């Protein structure tokens, strides 16, 4: 029995007329997110990063050489607000991990690129991050992890997200 079961039992006693199945699923997803987030944040902190900085750097890295995107493409890839992205880029630029240059195809926009130091760092961090994530799933078999991933994907689509 986990904490969510405890809450659901309370609701069953207090309001037996309610079907709280969805509450159980969503409650567990929320608690699981927090349980996964803490170790990942510790991994990022070991390298002087946080989840926000990692997100930008990882997005640039997985975009492929030359590891740069327009600010607009970076916004779409990370789904954060413009002001939030500007703040993240400013901090990463101050840390020497990204550079910002005028976009030659649109002088009103910028290209954000990993610096050589940023590329070396994200390659190191992403290896540690993948290890951390794998350790978080140690309690599941490969088949269970695959089924869990498929169910979560289905749930995301049902919720109107992807």
Short mmCIF file of C-alpha atoms in Angstrom, two decimals:
data_model
loop_
_atom_site.label_atom_id
_atom_site.label_comp_id
_atom_site.label_asym_id
_atom_site.label_seq_id
_atom_site.Cartn_x
_atom_site.Cartn_y
_atom_site.Cartn_z
CA UNK A 1 0.00 0.00 0.00
CA UNK A 2 1.35 3.44 -0.92
CA UNK A 3 0.32 6.92 0.17
CA UNK A 4 -2.10 7.26 -2.73
CA UNK A 5 -3.91 4.10 -1.60
CA UNK A 6 -4.30 5.69 1.82
CA UNK A 7 -5.88 8.81 0.28
CA UNK A 8 -8.16 6.74 -1.94
CA UNK A 9 -9.34 4.70 1.04
CA UNK A 10 -10.22 7.92 2.84
CA UNK A 11 -12.24 9.08 -0.15
CA UNK A 12 -14.01 5.70 -0.38
CA UNK A 13 -15.06 6.08 3.25
CA UNK A 14 -15.99 9.76 2.99
CA UNK A 15 -17.63 9.62 -0.46
CA UNK A 16 -18.31 6.03 -1.56
CA UNK A 17 -20.40 7.39 -4.43
CA UNK A 18 -17.30 8.80 -6.19
CA UNK A 19 -15.14 6.84 -8.62
CA UNK A 20 -11.64 8.00 -7.66
CA UNK A 21 -9.77 5.75 -10.09
CA UNK A 22 -8.45 8.72 -12.05
CA UNK A 23 -7.37 10.41 -8.82
CA UNK A 24 -5.22 7.39 -8.05
CA UNK A 25 -3.54 7.40 -11.45
CA UNK A 26 -2.93 11.14 -11.52
CA UNK A 27 -1.81 11.20 -7.89
CA UNK A 28 0.74 8.48 -8.58
CA UNK A 29 1.99 10.19 -11.74
CA UNK A 30 2.53 13.40 -9.78
CA UNK A 31 4.32 11.66 -6.93
CA UNK A 32 6.39 9.65 -9.38
CA UNK A 33 7.41 12.81 -11.20
CA UNK A 34 8.68 14.31 -7.94
CA UNK A 35 10.44 11.07 -7.00
CA UNK A 36 12.21 11.04 -10.37
CA UNK A 37 12.97 14.76 -10.38
CA UNK A 38 15.04 14.85 -7.18
CA UNK A 39 17.78 12.43 -8.29
CA UNK A 40 17.92 14.02 -11.74
CA UNK A 41 18.34 17.48 -10.18
CA UNK A 42 21.20 16.09 -8.06
CA UNK A 43 22.87 14.82 -11.23
CA UNK A 44 22.52 18.22 -12.92
CA UNK A 45 23.83 20.01 -9.82
CA UNK A 46 27.01 17.88 -9.85
CA UNK A 47 27.83 19.65 -13.11
CA UNK A 48 26.70 23.14 -12.06
CA UNK A 49 23.43 22.92 -13.98
CA UNK A 50 19.74 22.78 -13.21
CA UNK A 51 16.92 21.17 -15.19
CA UNK A 52 16.23 24.38 -17.13
CA UNK A 53 19.83 24.79 -18.30
CA UNK A 54 20.07 21.09 -19.08
CA UNK A 55 16.89 21.32 -21.16
CA UNK A 56 18.28 24.07 -23.40
CA UNK A 57 21.70 22.46 -23.77
CA UNK A 58 20.27 19.00 -24.45
CA UNK A 59 17.90 20.45 -27.06
CA UNK A 60 20.81 22.09 -28.84
CA UNK A 61 22.90 18.91 -28.61
CA UNK A 62 20.25 16.61 -30.01
CA UNK A 63 19.57 19.02 -32.89
CA UNK A 64 22.85 17.78 -34.41
CA UNK A 65 25.89 19.62 -35.71
CA UNK A 66 26.43 22.56 -35.65
CA UNK A 67 24.38 22.36 -32.39
CA UNK A 68 22.51 25.59 -32.96
CA UNK A 69 18.91 26.64 -33.33
CA UNK A 70 17.10 29.89 -33.87
CA UNK A 71 15.58 31.26 -30.70
CA UNK A 72 12.13 30.51 -32.16
CA UNK A 73 13.00 26.87 -32.88
CA UNK A 74 14.46 26.54 -29.41
CA UNK A 75 11.22 27.88 -27.95
CA UNK A 76 9.15 25.35 -29.93
CA UNK A 77 11.41 22.46 -28.94
CA UNK A 78 11.26 23.26 -25.24
CA UNK A 79 7.73 24.70 -24.96
CA UNK A 80 8.56 27.49 -22.51
CA UNK A 81 7.58 31.16 -22.63
CA UNK A 82 9.74 33.62 -24.56
CA UNK A 83 10.85 35.52 -21.44
CA UNK A 84 11.75 32.28 -19.70
CA UNK A 85 13.85 31.18 -22.67
CA UNK A 86 15.63 34.54 -22.83
CA UNK A 87 16.53 34.21 -19.15
CA UNK A 88 17.86 30.67 -19.66
CA UNK A 89 19.93 31.71 -22.66
CA UNK A 90 21.30 34.75 -20.80
CA UNK A 91 22.47 32.54 -17.93
CA UNK A 92 24.01 29.92 -20.20
CA UNK A 93 25.74 32.62 -22.22
CA UNK A 94 27.14 34.18 -19.03
CA UNK A 95 28.45 30.72 -18.09
CA UNK A 96 30.18 30.44 -21.49
CA UNK A 97 28.11 27.40 -22.46
CA UNK A 98 26.17 28.91 -25.37
CA UNK A 99 26.70 31.76 -27.78
CA UNK A 100 24.11 34.03 -29.34
CA UNK A 101 24.67 35.44 -32.82
CA UNK A 102 22.48 37.28 -35.29
CA UNK A 103 20.69 34.89 -37.62
CA UNK A 104 22.12 35.47 -41.13
CA UNK A 105 18.79 34.49 -42.72
CA UNK A 106 16.76 36.83 -40.46
CA UNK A 107 18.58 39.74 -38.86
CA UNK A 108 15.69 40.22 -36.42
CA UNK A 109 16.40 36.88 -34.73
CA UNK A 110 19.30 35.08 -33.12
CA UNK A 111 20.97 31.72 -33.41
CA UNK A 112 21.80 30.02 -30.15
CA UNK A 113 24.70 27.55 -30.30
CA UNK A 114 26.61 25.39 -27.87
CA UNK A 115 30.14 26.62 -27.34
CA UNK A 116 32.90 23.99 -27.41
CA UNK A 117 32.81 24.07 -23.59
CA UNK A 118 29.04 23.67 -23.64
CA UNK A 119 29.24 20.73 -26.04
CA UNK A 120 31.83 18.96 -23.89
CA UNK A 121 29.77 19.57 -20.75
CA UNK A 122 26.43 18.42 -22.16
CA UNK A 123 28.02 15.25 -23.52
CA UNK A 124 29.31 14.48 -20.03
CA UNK A 125 26.07 15.45 -18.28
CA UNK A 126 23.79 13.50 -20.60
CA UNK A 127 25.74 10.30 -19.92
CA UNK A 128 25.30 10.77 -16.17
CA UNK A 129 21.64 11.73 -16.70
CA UNK A 130 20.92 8.55 -18.66
CA UNK A 131 22.56 6.50 -15.90
CA UNK A 132 20.46 8.27 -13.27
CA UNK A 133 17.28 7.62 -15.22
CA UNK A 134 18.17 3.97 -15.75
CA UNK A 135 18.78 3.57 -12.02
CA UNK A 136 15.33 5.05 -11.33
CA UNK A 137 13.79 2.21 -13.35
CA UNK A 138 15.88 -0.56 -11.76
CA UNK A 139 12.76 -1.97 -10.07
CA UNK A 140 11.14 -2.68 -13.44
CA UNK A 141 12.00 -5.37 -15.95
CA UNK A 142 12.73 -4.25 -19.51
CA UNK A 143 9.30 -5.53 -20.53
CA UNK A 144 7.59 -3.65 -17.67
CA UNK A 145 9.45 -0.43 -18.54
CA UNK A 146 8.38 -0.74 -22.17
CA UNK A 147 4.74 -1.40 -21.21
CA UNK A 148 4.81 1.47 -18.71
CA UNK A 149 6.20 3.81 -21.37
CA UNK A 150 3.49 2.75 -23.82
CA UNK A 151 0.75 3.32 -21.22
CA UNK A 152 2.14 6.73 -20.32
CA UNK A 153 2.26 7.67 -24.01
CA UNK A 154 -1.37 6.60 -24.40
CA UNK A 155 -2.33 8.60 -21.30
CA UNK A 156 -0.56 11.70 -22.63
CA UNK A 157 -2.47 11.44 -25.90
CA UNK A 158 -5.75 10.95 -24.02
CA UNK A 159 -4.98 14.09 -22.01
CA UNK A 160 -4.45 16.06 -25.23
CA UNK A 161 -0.68 16.28 -24.92
CA UNK A 162 2.09 14.51 -26.75
#
